[in-house]
Coordinates of C-alpha atoms in Angstrom, one line a residue:
M22 CA 0.1 -0.1 0.1
K23 CA 1.1 3.8 -0.7
S24 CA 2.8 5.9 1.9
L25 CA 1.6 9.0 2.5
T26 CA 4.1 11.3 3.1
L27 CA 2.4 14.2 3.7
S28 CA 4.5 17.0 3.0
L29 CA 1.7 17.8 4.6
A30 CA 1.9 21.4 4.8
F31 CA 0.2 19.5 7.9
L32 CA -1.9 18.4 5.2
A33 CA -4.6 19.5 7.6
G34 CA -4.8 16.2 10.4
L35 CA -5.1 18.2 13.2
A36 CA -7.1 15.9 15.2
V37 CA -7.0 13.7 17.9
P38 CA -6.4 10.3 17.4
A39 CA -8.6 8.0 16.3
T40 CA -10.4 6.5 18.5
A41 CA -8.8 8.4 21.1
Q42 CA -10.6 11.4 19.1
Q43 CA -13.7 9.3 18.5
M44 CA -14.9 9.0 22.1
G45 CA -17.9 10.5 22.6
S46 CA -21.3 10.7 20.8
A47 CA -20.5 13.6 18.8
N48 CA -17.5 11.2 16.7
R49 CA -18.9 7.7 17.1
N50 CA -20.6 7.6 13.2
A51 CA -17.7 9.7 12.2
P52 CA -17.1 9.1 8.7
T53 CA -13.7 8.2 7.3
I54 CA -12.2 9.4 4.3
E55 CA -9.7 8.6 1.6
Q56 CA -7.2 10.2 -0.2
E57 CA -4.5 9.5 -3.0
I58 CA -2.4 11.1 -5.3
T59 CA -0.8 9.7 -8.0
F60 CA 2.3 11.0 -9.8
H61 CA 3.4 10.9 -13.4
T62 CA 6.2 8.3 -12.3
G63 CA 3.9 6.2 -11.2
A64 CA 4.5 7.5 -7.3
S65 CA 2.1 8.1 -4.9
L66 CA 1.0 9.2 -1.5
E67 CA -2.3 8.1 0.1
I68 CA -4.4 9.7 3.2
T69 CA -7.2 7.6 4.9
Y70 CA -8.4 9.4 8.2
T71 CA -11.6 9.9 10.9
S72 CA -13.1 13.2 10.3
L73 CA -13.5 14.2 13.7
N74 CA -16.0 16.1 15.1
F75 CA -14.9 19.3 17.2
A76 CA -17.6 19.8 19.0
D77 CA -18.5 23.4 18.6
G78 CA -14.6 23.9 20.3
K79 CA -15.5 22.4 23.1
F80 CA -12.6 20.0 22.6
M81 CA -10.1 23.0 21.6
A82 CA -11.3 24.4 25.4
N83 CA -9.6 22.0 27.3
V84 CA -5.9 22.1 25.4
K85 CA -3.8 24.0 28.2
N86 CA -5.2 21.3 30.7
E87 CA -2.3 19.2 31.6
R88 CA -4.4 16.5 32.7
F89 CA -6.8 16.5 29.6
R90 CA -3.8 16.6 26.9
T91 CA -1.8 13.5 28.7
M92 CA -5.3 11.9 28.5
V93 CA -5.7 12.6 24.5
N94 CA -2.0 12.4 23.7
D95 CA -2.1 8.9 25.2
N96 CA -4.9 8.0 24.0
A97 CA -4.0 9.0 20.3
K98 CA -0.3 7.4 20.1
Q99 CA -2.0 4.2 21.1
N100 CA -4.7 4.9 18.3
P101 CA -3.8 6.0 15.2
L102 CA -6.6 8.8 13.5
G103 CA -5.8 7.6 9.9
K104 CA -2.7 5.9 7.7
V105 CA -0.2 7.6 4.7
A106 CA 1.0 5.3 3.2
L107 CA 3.8 6.8 0.8
S108 CA 4.9 4.4 -2.7
G109 CA 8.0 6.2 -2.9
A110 CA 10.1 8.2 -0.3
M111 CA 8.9 11.6 -0.1
T112 CA 9.9 14.7 1.7
V113 CA 6.7 16.1 4.2
G114 CA 7.1 19.6 5.3
G115 CA 10.7 19.2 5.1
K116 CA 11.8 16.0 6.0
E117 CA 12.7 13.0 4.5
V118 CA 9.9 10.1 4.8
A119 CA 10.9 7.0 3.7
A120 CA 8.7 4.5 1.7
G121 CA 6.0 2.7 3.9
E122 CA 3.0 2.6 5.3
Y123 CA 2.4 4.9 8.7
G124 CA 0.2 5.6 11.3
L125 CA -1.6 9.0 11.6
H126 CA -1.3 10.8 14.5
F127 CA -2.7 14.2 16.3
L128 CA -1.2 15.6 19.6
L129 CA -1.0 18.5 21.3
S130 CA 2.4 20.0 23.1
D131 CA 2.7 21.3 26.3
D132 CA 1.3 25.0 25.5
G133 CA -1.6 23.2 24.1
Q134 CA -0.4 23.4 19.6
W135 CA -1.1 20.5 17.2
V136 CA 1.7 18.1 16.3
L137 CA 1.0 16.0 13.4
T138 CA 3.3 12.6 13.7
L139 CA 3.6 9.7 11.2
S140 CA 4.3 6.4 13.0
H141 CA 5.9 3.4 12.2
T142 CA 7.6 -0.1 13.1
N143 CA 11.6 -0.5 12.9
D144 CA 13.4 -3.3 12.2
E145 CA 14.2 -3.8 15.6
G146 CA 10.2 -3.2 17.0
D147 CA 10.5 0.0 18.1
V148 CA 7.9 2.3 17.1
V149 CA 9.7 5.9 15.3
L150 CA 7.6 8.8 15.5
T151 CA 8.1 11.7 12.7
Q152 CA 6.8 14.7 13.8
W153 CA 5.9 18.3 12.5
P154 CA 4.3 21.2 15.3
L155 CA 1.8 22.7 13.4
T156 CA 1.4 26.7 13.2
L157 CA -2.2 27.3 12.3
E158 CA -3.3 30.1 10.8
K159 CA -7.4 31.8 10.7
S160 CA -8.8 30.9 7.9
T161 CA -12.3 32.9 6.5
A162 CA -14.0 29.3 6.3
K163 CA -14.8 27.5 9.1
V164 CA -15.5 23.0 9.1
S165 CA -17.1 21.4 12.0
R166 CA -14.8 17.9 11.6
L167 CA -11.0 17.5 10.4
T168 CA -10.4 18.0 7.1
I169 CA -7.4 17.0 5.1
G170 CA -6.9 18.1 1.5
L171 CA -4.0 16.8 -1.2
S172 CA -3.7 19.4 -3.9
A173 CA -1.4 19.0 -6.6
D174 CA 1.7 21.2 -6.8
E175 CA 3.0 23.6 -10.0
S176 CA 5.7 20.8 -10.1
V177 CA 4.2 17.7 -11.2
T178 CA 6.4 15.5 -8.6
A179 CA 5.1 17.5 -5.6
C180 CA 1.7 18.3 -3.8
Q181 CA 0.3 20.4 -0.7
V182 CA -1.6 18.7 2.2
H183 CA -4.1 20.9 3.6
L184 CA -5.4 20.5 7.0
M185 CA -8.3 22.4 8.6
F186 CA -9.8 22.2 12.3
G187 CA -12.6 24.5 12.8
D188 CA -11.7 28.0 11.4
S189 CA -8.0 27.1 11.6
Y190 CA -5.5 25.8 8.6
V191 CA -2.1 24.8 7.6
M192 CA -0.6 23.8 4.4
I193 CA 2.4 21.3 4.4
P194 CA 4.6 20.6 1.5
A195 CA 5.0 17.2 0.6
A196 CA 7.4 16.1 -3.2
C197 CA 9.2 13.1 -4.4
I198 CA 12.5 12.7 -3.5
D199 CA 14.8 11.7 -6.8
P200 CA 11.8 11.7 -8.7
K201 CA 12.4 9.2 -11.8

């Protein structure tokens, strides 16, 4: 399966872990969304995620609480919100990500900011996390659920990952490494 390199101008995905984030009635039947971009080289990036509801901002009102962040992060680490599959190595948000399949998580930093996290298990059996702190900007648009989108870039081997939470947004660039 193809791994998501999520150059993710953080490709919008700043939600709490899927199972963790699905706690509560607002997310009990949250939809799963799949998106894929395939480049002319045959390389592809695929993102699959649960589109969580932010409960009219009630969730974000708690992110400054240490106990709440610990609960969310512990749950997110155990229960990915989705997955990213890359068929070839890519740079995502300036970091190199090898081909493969990754768990997609959204963690909270100590100051209550979202951190996009991809996880995989290495050959030694250790879980390896690659993280991107997200600097969200206010948007004129507003969504009630986590929204992640992919868009083609001017380069035929690059794309943008768009992440939107409520009225906050971030874009993460992604590009194929050594395109053929």
